Short mmCIF file of C-alpha atoms in Angstrom, two decimals:
data_model
loop_
_atom_site.label_atom_id
_atom_site.label_comp_id
_atom_site.label_asym_id
_atom_site.label_seq_id
_atom_site.Cartn_x
_atom_site.Cartn_y
_atom_site.Cartn_z
CA UNK A 8 -105.16 -87.42 -4.87
CA UNK A 9 -103.65 -86.82 -1.82
CA UNK A 10 -101.76 -83.60 -1.47
CA UNK A 11 -97.84 -84.78 -1.21
CA UNK A 12 -97.02 -83.86 2.44
CA UNK A 13 -95.34 -80.54 3.60
CA UNK A 14 -92.76 -81.40 5.68
CA UNK A 15 -88.92 -79.88 5.59
CA UNK A 16 -86.20 -81.75 4.00
CA UNK A 17 -82.99 -80.76 3.13
CA UNK A 18 -83.45 -80.96 -0.51
CA UNK A 19 -86.06 -77.93 -0.51
CA UNK A 20 -86.58 -74.69 2.02
CA UNK A 21 -89.94 -73.38 2.70
CA UNK A 22 -89.95 -69.94 0.91
CA UNK A 23 -93.97 -67.80 1.03
CA UNK A 24 -94.50 -65.80 -1.79
CA UNK A 25 -96.72 -63.14 0.09
CA UNK A 26 -97.73 -60.91 -3.61
CA UNK A 27 -98.79 -61.71 -7.53
CA UNK A 28 -95.50 -63.05 -9.05
CA UNK A 29 -94.05 -59.70 -10.31
CA UNK A 30 -92.01 -61.39 -14.00
CA UNK A 31 -92.28 -59.16 -17.02
CA UNK A 32 -93.61 -60.20 -19.37
CA UNK A 33 -94.52 -59.86 -23.85
CA UNK A 34 -98.58 -58.29 -22.63
CA UNK A 35 -96.87 -57.33 -18.91
CA UNK A 36 -94.24 -54.19 -18.78
CA UNK A 37 -91.92 -53.77 -16.86
CA UNK A 38 -90.59 -49.56 -15.84
CA UNK A 39 -87.55 -49.37 -15.98
CA UNK A 40 -84.83 -46.09 -16.51
CA UNK A 41 -83.98 -46.88 -20.04
CA UNK A 42 -87.62 -46.97 -20.66
CA UNK A 43 -90.63 -50.05 -20.74
CA UNK A 44 -89.25 -53.27 -21.29
CA UNK A 45 -90.94 -56.04 -22.68
CA UNK A 46 -90.06 -60.43 -21.96
CA UNK A 47 -90.82 -62.17 -25.28
CA UNK A 48 -90.58 -66.34 -23.95
CA UNK A 49 -89.41 -68.08 -27.48
CA UNK A 50 -90.23 -71.86 -25.93
CA UNK A 51 -86.36 -73.25 -27.10
CA UNK A 52 -85.40 -71.04 -28.38
CA UNK A 53 -87.06 -70.91 -32.23
CA UNK A 54 -88.21 -68.47 -34.24
CA UNK A 55 -88.28 -69.19 -37.49
CA UNK A 56 -86.59 -65.78 -40.87
CA UNK A 57 -90.32 -64.11 -40.07
CA UNK A 58 -90.75 -63.98 -36.83
CA UNK A 59 -87.39 -62.77 -36.13
CA UNK A 60 -87.56 -59.80 -38.25
CA UNK A 61 -90.85 -58.68 -37.03
CA UNK A 62 -88.53 -58.19 -33.30
CA UNK A 63 -86.41 -56.82 -34.71
CA UNK A 64 -88.87 -54.30 -36.54
CA UNK A 65 -90.69 -53.99 -32.49
CA UNK A 66 -87.47 -52.94 -31.46
CA UNK A 67 -86.33 -50.24 -33.61
CA UNK A 68 -89.75 -49.55 -34.49
CA UNK A 69 -91.18 -49.40 -30.04
CA UNK A 70 -88.02 -49.42 -28.23
CA UNK A 71 -84.70 -48.38 -28.29
CA UNK A 72 -83.25 -51.24 -31.86
CA UNK A 73 -81.60 -53.63 -29.92
CA UNK A 74 -82.74 -56.74 -28.54
CA UNK A 75 -81.68 -58.65 -25.37
CA UNK A 76 -80.83 -62.42 -24.99
CA UNK A 77 -81.80 -63.99 -21.83
CA UNK A 78 -80.14 -67.45 -19.89
CA UNK A 79 -83.87 -68.86 -20.69
CA UNK A 80 -82.95 -68.19 -24.90
CA UNK A 81 -86.03 -65.59 -24.84
CA UNK A 82 -85.95 -61.91 -25.99
CA UNK A 83 -86.48 -58.63 -23.67
CA UNK A 84 -87.01 -55.10 -25.84
CA UNK A 85 -85.87 -53.08 -23.66
CA UNK A 86 -85.84 -49.03 -23.90
CA UNK A 87 -90.36 -49.62 -25.15
CA UNK A 88 -91.67 -45.86 -25.92
CA UNK A 89 -94.38 -45.52 -23.47
CA UNK A 90 -97.71 -45.94 -24.22
CA UNK A 91 -97.27 -48.51 -27.13
CA UNK A 92 -98.18 -52.12 -25.52
CA UNK A 93 -100.98 -52.60 -27.62
CA UNK A 94 -99.12 -51.78 -30.49
CA UNK A 95 -96.56 -54.31 -29.41
CA UNK A 96 -98.84 -56.79 -28.13
CA UNK A 97 -100.20 -56.97 -31.62
CA UNK A 98 -97.30 -57.25 -33.79
CA UNK A 99 -96.53 -60.28 -31.25
CA UNK A 100 -99.69 -62.16 -31.71
CA UNK A 101 -99.96 -61.83 -35.78
CA UNK A 102 -96.02 -63.21 -35.90
CA UNK A 103 -97.71 -66.39 -34.12
CA UNK A 104 -95.48 -65.72 -30.87
CA UNK A 105 -98.41 -64.57 -28.26
CA UNK A 106 -100.50 -68.63 -29.24
CA UNK A 107 -101.61 -67.41 -25.76
CA UNK A 108 -102.46 -64.26 -23.43
CA UNK A 109 -103.42 -65.92 -20.70
CA UNK A 110 -99.67 -68.69 -20.56
CA UNK A 111 -97.88 -66.17 -22.20
CA UNK A 112 -95.49 -65.84 -18.53
CA UNK A 113 -95.64 -69.37 -18.36
CA UNK A 114 -93.62 -70.75 -22.17
CA UNK A 115 -90.61 -71.01 -20.72
CA UNK A 116 -89.14 -73.90 -22.13
CA UNK A 117 -85.04 -74.07 -22.70
CA UNK A 118 -84.08 -77.17 -24.87
CA UNK A 119 -80.97 -78.35 -26.10
CA UNK A 120 -80.30 -75.60 -29.04
CA UNK A 121 -77.90 -78.20 -30.89
CA UNK A 122 -80.98 -80.90 -31.51
CA UNK A 123 -81.18 -82.54 -34.91
CA UNK A 124 -77.92 -80.66 -35.99
CA UNK A 125 -75.05 -82.27 -34.84
CA UNK A 126 -75.88 -86.41 -34.51
CA UNK A 127 -74.73 -86.57 -30.57
CA UNK A 128 -77.95 -86.36 -29.37
CA UNK A 129 -80.31 -89.38 -28.65
CA UNK A 130 -83.45 -88.43 -29.58
CA UNK A 131 -84.31 -84.53 -31.71
CA UNK A 132 -86.63 -82.88 -28.58
CA UNK A 133 -87.63 -80.08 -31.90
CA UNK A 134 -91.67 -83.01 -31.38
CA UNK A 135 -91.46 -82.95 -27.57
CA UNK A 136 -91.42 -78.64 -27.03
CA UNK A 137 -94.11 -77.93 -29.68
CA UNK A 138 -95.88 -80.76 -27.77
CA UNK A 139 -95.13 -79.45 -24.12
CA UNK A 140 -95.73 -75.97 -25.68
CA UNK A 141 -99.08 -76.86 -27.55
CA UNK A 142 -100.29 -78.90 -24.02
CA UNK A 143 -99.36 -75.75 -22.13
CA UNK A 144 -101.09 -73.52 -24.13
CA UNK A 145 -104.59 -75.35 -23.98
CA UNK A 146 -103.90 -76.30 -19.69
CA UNK A 147 -106.54 -74.66 -17.99
CA UNK A 148 -104.13 -75.16 -14.80
CA UNK A 149 -100.57 -74.22 -16.46
CA UNK A 150 -101.46 -70.84 -16.63
CA UNK A 151 -101.50 -70.45 -12.47
CA UNK A 152 -97.65 -70.98 -12.93
CA UNK A 153 -94.79 -68.30 -12.23
CA UNK A 154 -93.37 -66.71 -14.71
CA UNK A 155 -90.53 -67.79 -13.29
CA UNK A 156 -91.12 -72.10 -13.42
CA UNK A 157 -88.30 -73.29 -16.30
CA UNK A 158 -89.28 -76.93 -18.10
CA UNK A 159 -86.12 -78.13 -19.54
CA UNK A 160 -86.50 -80.44 -22.59
CA UNK A 161 -82.70 -82.50 -23.19
CA UNK A 162 -81.66 -84.48 -25.92
CA UNK A 163 -79.81 -86.61 -23.56
CA UNK A 164 -76.73 -85.19 -24.01
CA UNK A 165 -76.72 -82.95 -20.47
CA UNK A 166 -76.81 -79.80 -22.15
CA UNK A 167 -80.30 -78.07 -20.71
CA UNK A 168 -80.08 -80.41 -17.82
CA UNK A 169 -77.56 -78.40 -15.95
CA UNK A 170 -79.95 -75.76 -16.08
CA UNK A 171 -81.96 -75.89 -12.91
CA UNK A 172 -85.14 -76.04 -14.31
CA UNK A 173 -88.75 -77.61 -12.33
CA UNK A 174 -88.88 -79.88 -14.67
CA UNK A 175 -86.66 -81.50 -16.64
CA UNK A 176 -87.28 -84.23 -20.07
CA UNK A 177 -84.63 -85.95 -20.80
CA UNK A 178 -83.85 -89.20 -23.29
CA UNK A 179 -82.58 -91.37 -22.22
CA UNK A 180 -80.51 -95.12 -23.86
CA UNK A 181 -82.97 -96.54 -24.94
CA UNK A 182 -85.21 -93.93 -26.45
CA UNK A 183 -87.42 -94.29 -24.07
CA UNK A 184 -86.93 -90.55 -21.66
CA UNK A 185 -86.56 -89.14 -18.37
CA UNK A 186 -89.00 -87.26 -16.50
CA UNK A 187 -86.88 -84.75 -12.93
CA UNK A 188 -88.57 -82.95 -10.91
CA UNK A 189 -86.53 -80.25 -9.73
CA UNK A 190 -82.75 -81.78 -7.90
CA UNK A 191 -84.34 -84.49 -6.80
CA UNK A 192 -82.97 -88.73 -6.79
CA UNK A 193 -85.04 -90.23 -8.58
CA UNK A 194 -86.88 -89.77 -12.69
CA UNK A 195 -89.54 -91.61 -14.33
CA UNK A 196 -89.18 -93.29 -17.06
CA UNK A 197 -92.14 -92.81 -19.78
CA UNK A 198 -92.80 -93.49 -23.24
CA UNK A 199 -91.15 -91.45 -25.75
CA UNK A 200 -94.99 -90.35 -27.52
CA UNK A 201 -96.01 -90.07 -23.45
CA UNK A 202 -93.69 -87.75 -23.14
CA UNK A 203 -94.16 -83.99 -22.72
CA UNK A 204 -97.79 -84.68 -21.43
CA UNK A 205 -95.95 -86.20 -18.38
CA UNK A 206 -94.22 -83.54 -18.99
CA UNK A 207 -97.60 -80.73 -17.96
CA UNK A 208 -98.72 -83.56 -15.22
CA UNK A 209 -95.34 -82.95 -13.96
CA UNK A 210 -96.94 -79.12 -13.93
CA UNK A 211 -100.12 -79.42 -12.75
CA UNK A 212 -99.03 -82.21 -9.68
CA UNK A 213 -95.97 -78.82 -8.87
CA UNK A 214 -99.28 -76.46 -8.93
CA UNK A 215 -101.30 -78.59 -6.86
CA UNK A 216 -99.09 -79.63 -4.19
CA UNK A 217 -97.76 -75.51 -3.60
CA UNK A 218 -100.97 -74.06 -3.56
CA UNK A 219 -100.07 -71.07 -5.33
CA UNK A 220 -98.06 -70.32 -2.74
CA UNK A 221 -94.26 -70.62 -4.22
CA UNK A 222 -92.60 -70.39 -7.61
CA UNK A 223 -90.22 -73.28 -8.23
CA UNK A 224 -90.16 -76.41 -6.81
CA UNK A 225 -87.20 -76.01 -5.38
CA UNK A 226 -89.10 -73.86 -2.85
CA UNK A 227 -91.47 -75.78 -1.95
CA UNK A 228 -91.19 -77.35 1.83
CA UNK A 229 -91.92 -81.47 0.91
CA UNK A 230 -89.37 -82.99 -1.35
CA UNK A 231 -89.66 -83.80 -5.08
CA UNK A 232 -89.34 -87.04 -5.00
CA UNK A 233 -92.68 -86.97 -3.29
CA UNK A 234 -93.62 -84.81 -6.14
CA UNK A 235 -92.21 -87.87 -8.86
CA UNK A 236 -93.86 -90.44 -6.96
CA UNK A 237 -97.00 -88.71 -7.36
CA UNK A 238 -96.63 -88.25 -10.76
CA UNK A 239 -95.55 -92.18 -11.10
CA UNK A 240 -98.46 -92.93 -9.75
CA UNK A 241 -100.92 -91.16 -12.70
CA UNK A 242 -99.62 -92.13 -15.11
CA UNK A 243 -97.93 -95.82 -14.85
CA UNK A 244 -94.59 -95.01 -15.63
CA UNK A 245 -91.88 -96.57 -14.20
CA UNK A 246 -89.45 -95.11 -11.18
CA UNK A 247 -85.54 -95.57 -11.99
CA UNK A 248 -82.50 -93.46 -10.34
CA UNK A 249 -80.64 -93.42 -13.94
CA UNK A 250 -77.03 -91.36 -13.67
CA UNK A 251 -77.86 -88.04 -14.70
CA UNK A 252 -74.01 -86.60 -15.96
CA UNK A 253 -74.45 -83.58 -17.60
CA UNK A 254 -72.29 -81.80 -20.02
CA UNK A 255 -70.15 -78.66 -21.00
CA UNK A 256 -73.70 -76.75 -22.62
CA UNK A 257 -72.83 -74.36 -24.77
CA UNK A 258 -72.64 -74.97 -27.94
CA UNK A 259 -69.32 -74.49 -29.21
CA UNK A 260 -69.11 -71.04 -32.14
CA UNK A 261 -68.01 -71.36 -35.54
CA UNK A 262 -69.32 -73.77 -37.01
CA UNK A 263 -71.11 -77.21 -36.86
CA UNK A 264 -71.00 -80.10 -39.13
CA UNK A 265 -73.64 -83.15 -38.75
CA UNK A 266 -73.39 -86.29 -39.86
CA UNK A 267 -75.10 -85.88 -43.47
CA UNK A 268 -71.91 -83.38 -43.50
CA UNK A 269 -74.62 -79.95 -43.35
CA UNK A 270 -72.90 -76.64 -41.45
CA UNK A 271 -75.46 -75.37 -39.29
CA UNK A 272 -73.58 -71.83 -37.39
CA UNK A 273 -73.22 -70.89 -33.70
CA UNK A 274 -72.59 -66.48 -33.04
CA UNK A 275 -72.23 -65.84 -29.75
CA UNK A 276 -73.14 -62.28 -29.27
CA UNK A 277 -71.35 -60.06 -26.26
CA UNK A 278 -73.23 -59.53 -23.09
CA UNK A 279 -76.18 -61.07 -24.79
CA UNK A 280 -76.77 -57.67 -26.62
CA UNK A 281 -78.11 -57.55 -30.14
CA UNK A 282 -77.58 -54.24 -32.66
CA UNK A 283 -79.99 -53.69 -35.26
CA UNK A 284 -77.44 -54.96 -37.61
CA UNK A 285 -76.54 -57.75 -35.58
CA UNK A 286 -79.23 -59.36 -36.08
CA UNK A 287 -80.34 -58.66 -39.96
CA UNK A 288 -77.04 -59.77 -40.39
CA UNK A 289 -78.42 -63.05 -37.92
CA UNK A 290 -81.71 -62.80 -40.72
CA UNK A 291 -80.27 -62.11 -43.61
CA UNK A 292 -77.50 -65.25 -43.63
CA UNK A 293 -80.69 -68.04 -41.63
CA UNK A 294 -82.66 -69.84 -44.63
CA UNK A 295 -86.03 -71.21 -41.86
CA UNK A 296 -85.70 -70.59 -38.17
CA UNK A 297 -83.15 -69.85 -35.95
CA UNK A 298 -81.83 -70.82 -31.69
CA UNK A 299 -81.44 -69.64 -29.93
CA UNK A 300 -79.31 -70.94 -26.85
CA UNK A 301 -79.42 -70.75 -23.06
CA UNK A 302 -76.12 -69.80 -23.56
CA UNK A 303 -77.45 -66.35 -25.42
CA UNK A 304 -76.30 -67.36 -28.76
CA UNK A 305 -77.97 -68.15 -32.07
CA UNK A 306 -78.35 -70.70 -33.82
CA UNK A 307 -78.67 -70.54 -37.34
CA UNK A 308 -79.57 -74.47 -39.04
CA UNK A 309 -78.00 -75.55 -42.44
CA UNK A 310 -76.53 -73.15 -44.11
CA UNK A 311 -73.70 -72.66 -46.00
CA UNK A 312 -70.69 -72.08 -43.76
CA UNK A 313 -69.55 -68.78 -46.47
CA UNK A 314 -72.56 -67.31 -44.14
CA UNK A 315 -70.15 -66.18 -40.79
CA UNK A 316 -66.93 -63.76 -42.05
CA UNK A 317 -70.76 -60.98 -42.93
CA UNK A 318 -71.85 -62.41 -39.20
CA UNK A 319 -68.39 -62.05 -37.84
CA UNK A 320 -68.11 -58.67 -40.00
CA UNK A 321 -70.92 -57.09 -37.59
CA UNK A 322 -68.57 -58.36 -34.89
CA UNK A 323 -71.07 -61.35 -33.42
CA UNK A 324 -68.60 -63.94 -31.60
CA UNK A 325 -67.34 -66.16 -34.11
CA UNK A 326 -63.62 -67.80 -33.05
CA UNK A 327 -64.26 -70.36 -30.22
CA UNK A 328 -60.90 -68.53 -28.25
CA UNK A 329 -62.93 -65.43 -27.96
CA UNK A 330 -62.73 -63.74 -25.06
CA UNK A 331 -66.60 -62.81 -24.75
CA UNK A 332 -66.67 -66.83 -24.59
CA UNK A 333 -68.09 -67.57 -20.41
CA UNK A 334 -68.27 -63.65 -20.41
CA UNK A 335 -72.41 -62.19 -18.58
CA UNK A 336 -73.90 -59.71 -17.33
CA UNK A 337 -76.94 -58.06 -16.49
CA UNK A 338 -78.17 -54.76 -18.62
CA UNK A 339 -75.80 -52.52 -14.99
CA UNK A 340 -76.40 -48.15 -15.56
CA UNK A 341 -78.14 -46.91 -17.18
CA UNK A 342 -80.98 -49.80 -17.66
CA UNK A 343 -81.44 -50.09 -14.39
CA UNK A 344 -81.32 -47.98 -11.00
CA UNK A 345 -80.36 -50.67 -8.69
CA UNK A 346 -76.50 -50.89 -10.79
CA UNK A 347 -73.56 -49.42 -8.96
CA UNK A 348 -71.22 -49.57 -11.83
CA UNK A 349 -72.15 -49.06 -15.56
CA UNK A 350 -70.85 -52.79 -15.98
CA UNK A 351 -71.21 -54.62 -19.17
CA UNK A 352 -68.59 -51.69 -20.27
CA UNK A 353 -66.02 -52.72 -16.37
CA UNK A 354 -66.33 -56.05 -17.92
CA UNK A 355 -65.23 -55.43 -21.73
CA UNK A 356 -62.32 -53.17 -20.68
CA UNK A 357 -61.77 -56.10 -18.34
CA UNK A 358 -60.84 -58.84 -21.29
CA UNK A 359 -58.58 -61.05 -20.93
CA UNK A 360 -58.11 -64.71 -22.47
CA UNK A 361 -60.40 -67.32 -23.72
CA UNK A 362 -61.29 -70.25 -21.02
CA UNK A 363 -61.77 -71.03 -17.14
CA UNK A 364 -64.19 -71.07 -15.42
CA UNK A 365 -67.47 -68.51 -16.57
CA UNK A 366 -68.24 -64.63 -15.37
CA UNK A 367 -70.85 -63.12 -14.78
CA UNK A 368 -70.55 -58.80 -13.65
CA UNK A 369 -73.59 -57.68 -11.32
CA UNK A 370 -74.06 -54.50 -10.89
CA UNK A 371 -75.83 -55.62 -6.83
CA UNK A 372 -76.46 -57.95 -4.58
CA UNK A 373 -79.71 -58.95 -7.28
CA UNK A 374 -77.45 -60.77 -9.71
CA UNK A 375 -79.80 -60.85 -11.70
CA UNK A 376 -79.56 -63.46 -14.84
CA UNK A 377 -77.03 -65.24 -13.05
CA UNK A 378 -76.08 -68.77 -14.25
CA UNK A 379 -76.62 -71.80 -12.57
CA UNK A 380 -73.15 -73.36 -12.10
CA UNK A 381 -69.62 -72.97 -11.36
CA UNK A 382 -68.79 -69.38 -12.02
CA UNK A 383 -66.85 -66.51 -10.54
CA UNK A 384 -69.25 -64.04 -9.02
CA UNK A 385 -68.91 -60.24 -9.83
CA UNK A 386 -70.62 -57.70 -7.49
CA UNK A 387 -69.70 -53.76 -7.53
CA UNK A 388 -69.47 -52.51 -4.59
CA UNK A 389 -70.91 -50.22 -2.62
CA UNK A 390 -68.97 -47.13 -2.95
CA UNK A 391 -66.62 -48.07 -6.25
CA UNK A 392 -64.81 -51.79 -6.85
CA UNK A 393 -65.88 -55.61 -7.62
CA UNK A 394 -65.97 -57.82 -5.21
CA UNK A 395 -64.39 -61.46 -7.28
CA UNK A 396 -65.59 -64.46 -6.43
CA UNK A 397 -64.91 -68.40 -7.13
CA UNK A 398 -68.32 -70.56 -7.13
CA UNK A 399 -68.16 -74.04 -6.80
CA UNK A 400 -70.47 -75.73 -5.97
CA UNK A 401 -72.87 -73.26 -4.47
CA UNK A 402 -70.37 -72.15 -2.08
CA UNK A 403 -67.71 -68.99 -2.10
CA UNK A 404 -64.17 -69.80 -2.61
CA UNK A 405 -61.56 -67.45 -2.79
CA UNK A 406 -62.61 -63.71 -2.59
CA UNK A 407 -61.05 -60.71 -3.61
CA UNK A 408 -62.06 -57.00 -4.34
CA UNK A 409 -60.68 -54.41 -5.69
CA UNK A 410 -60.67 -50.49 -7.17
CA UNK A 411 -58.25 -50.01 -9.49
CA UNK A 412 -59.78 -50.83 -12.75
CA UNK A 413 -56.26 -51.23 -14.11
CA UNK A 414 -56.00 -54.24 -11.77
CA UNK A 415 -59.19 -55.45 -11.99
CA UNK A 416 -58.87 -58.20 -15.18
CA UNK A 417 -56.15 -59.28 -13.52
CA UNK A 418 -57.81 -60.27 -10.22
CA UNK A 419 -60.58 -61.53 -12.80
CA UNK A 420 -57.75 -63.34 -14.78
CA UNK A 421 -56.44 -65.50 -12.20
CA UNK A 422 -59.94 -66.31 -10.31
CA UNK A 423 -60.73 -67.45 -13.97
CA UNK A 424 -57.57 -70.34 -13.50
CA UNK A 425 -59.01 -70.79 -10.14
CA UNK A 426 -57.21 -74.07 -9.02
CA UNK A 427 -56.36 -75.19 -12.84
#
């Protein structure tokens, strides 16, 4: 194979890395101000009830008792006590959450959380999810991916297709699947049966092109179309340029009724943090599995709607009109030494009516966990106050600053409804 040529492109900017990827995992813990942090990959956000309970027990016995959901549907345990790494790893392996120690940080897969439940998708992505995870864990090459490389499996509705994954697989109307690499304008059309293997092939082609020097497709000095062409050549797939439409991603809180009349429940964890009481309520409500969403929520498949009040009483969001909808934040103080403010307290104190652009609060310019797409960027300033910007199409607009807590909520509300 000839490696795709490394020429400058308007689609990509080379970002060579002179250090190893330090992204935390379940085995490589990160030291934060509030103790050690473990990031546990949950492909597609799918957990059995038993696995969910084991995570809750680990959080309570080894950490601060809470589970923190990430924008990739993964789980972070924080405040872990010194020397607990081996105990945590043994617990996770016993629960089936560490199928391959060498691949534990590269199992980053987001998937349409309502797939197979509400009848809106074109295919159920769960078979793809299981097959892809097995293929990744069996691949020697895949173990060299960075902990930031992301796969997305979209059931055709266009929810996770807009999350900026490095490789996206999307169900197509004719029963095939579209494989997209990065922000390529073209796709490879593959059969549904061959789709997971094509996804792994795309990741392997990326590794060959990157030479281990970059972590994401967008960092390559060659266009993503060149990688796609190589996948097409090797797999015998057909290249096409379909309309890549997107839909509003976040499932609305509340009951979700399927075409067969069954009910699933959708709840949101305020700022992605679940207390021990809330996690216990979730696991008690679930009957077989639960699905963590990339929007820091939980889907509880196929359970009676009368379990919703118990979830609401625990403090989880079940109302689609809640002011918490679309509000996110990094950990802030006191958990992060780089944060300039206790942004979670400030975010809770500045809630307005729901609706408008999503708003994301960051304690510093790193903006850890910031969402893709249009949103309101709220960043703590050096010396106090916040900088609030409307981000559309990757560009900042309508920037304002305020150091008056009484004006913060009004400024945020105005930014979220800017130009509406």
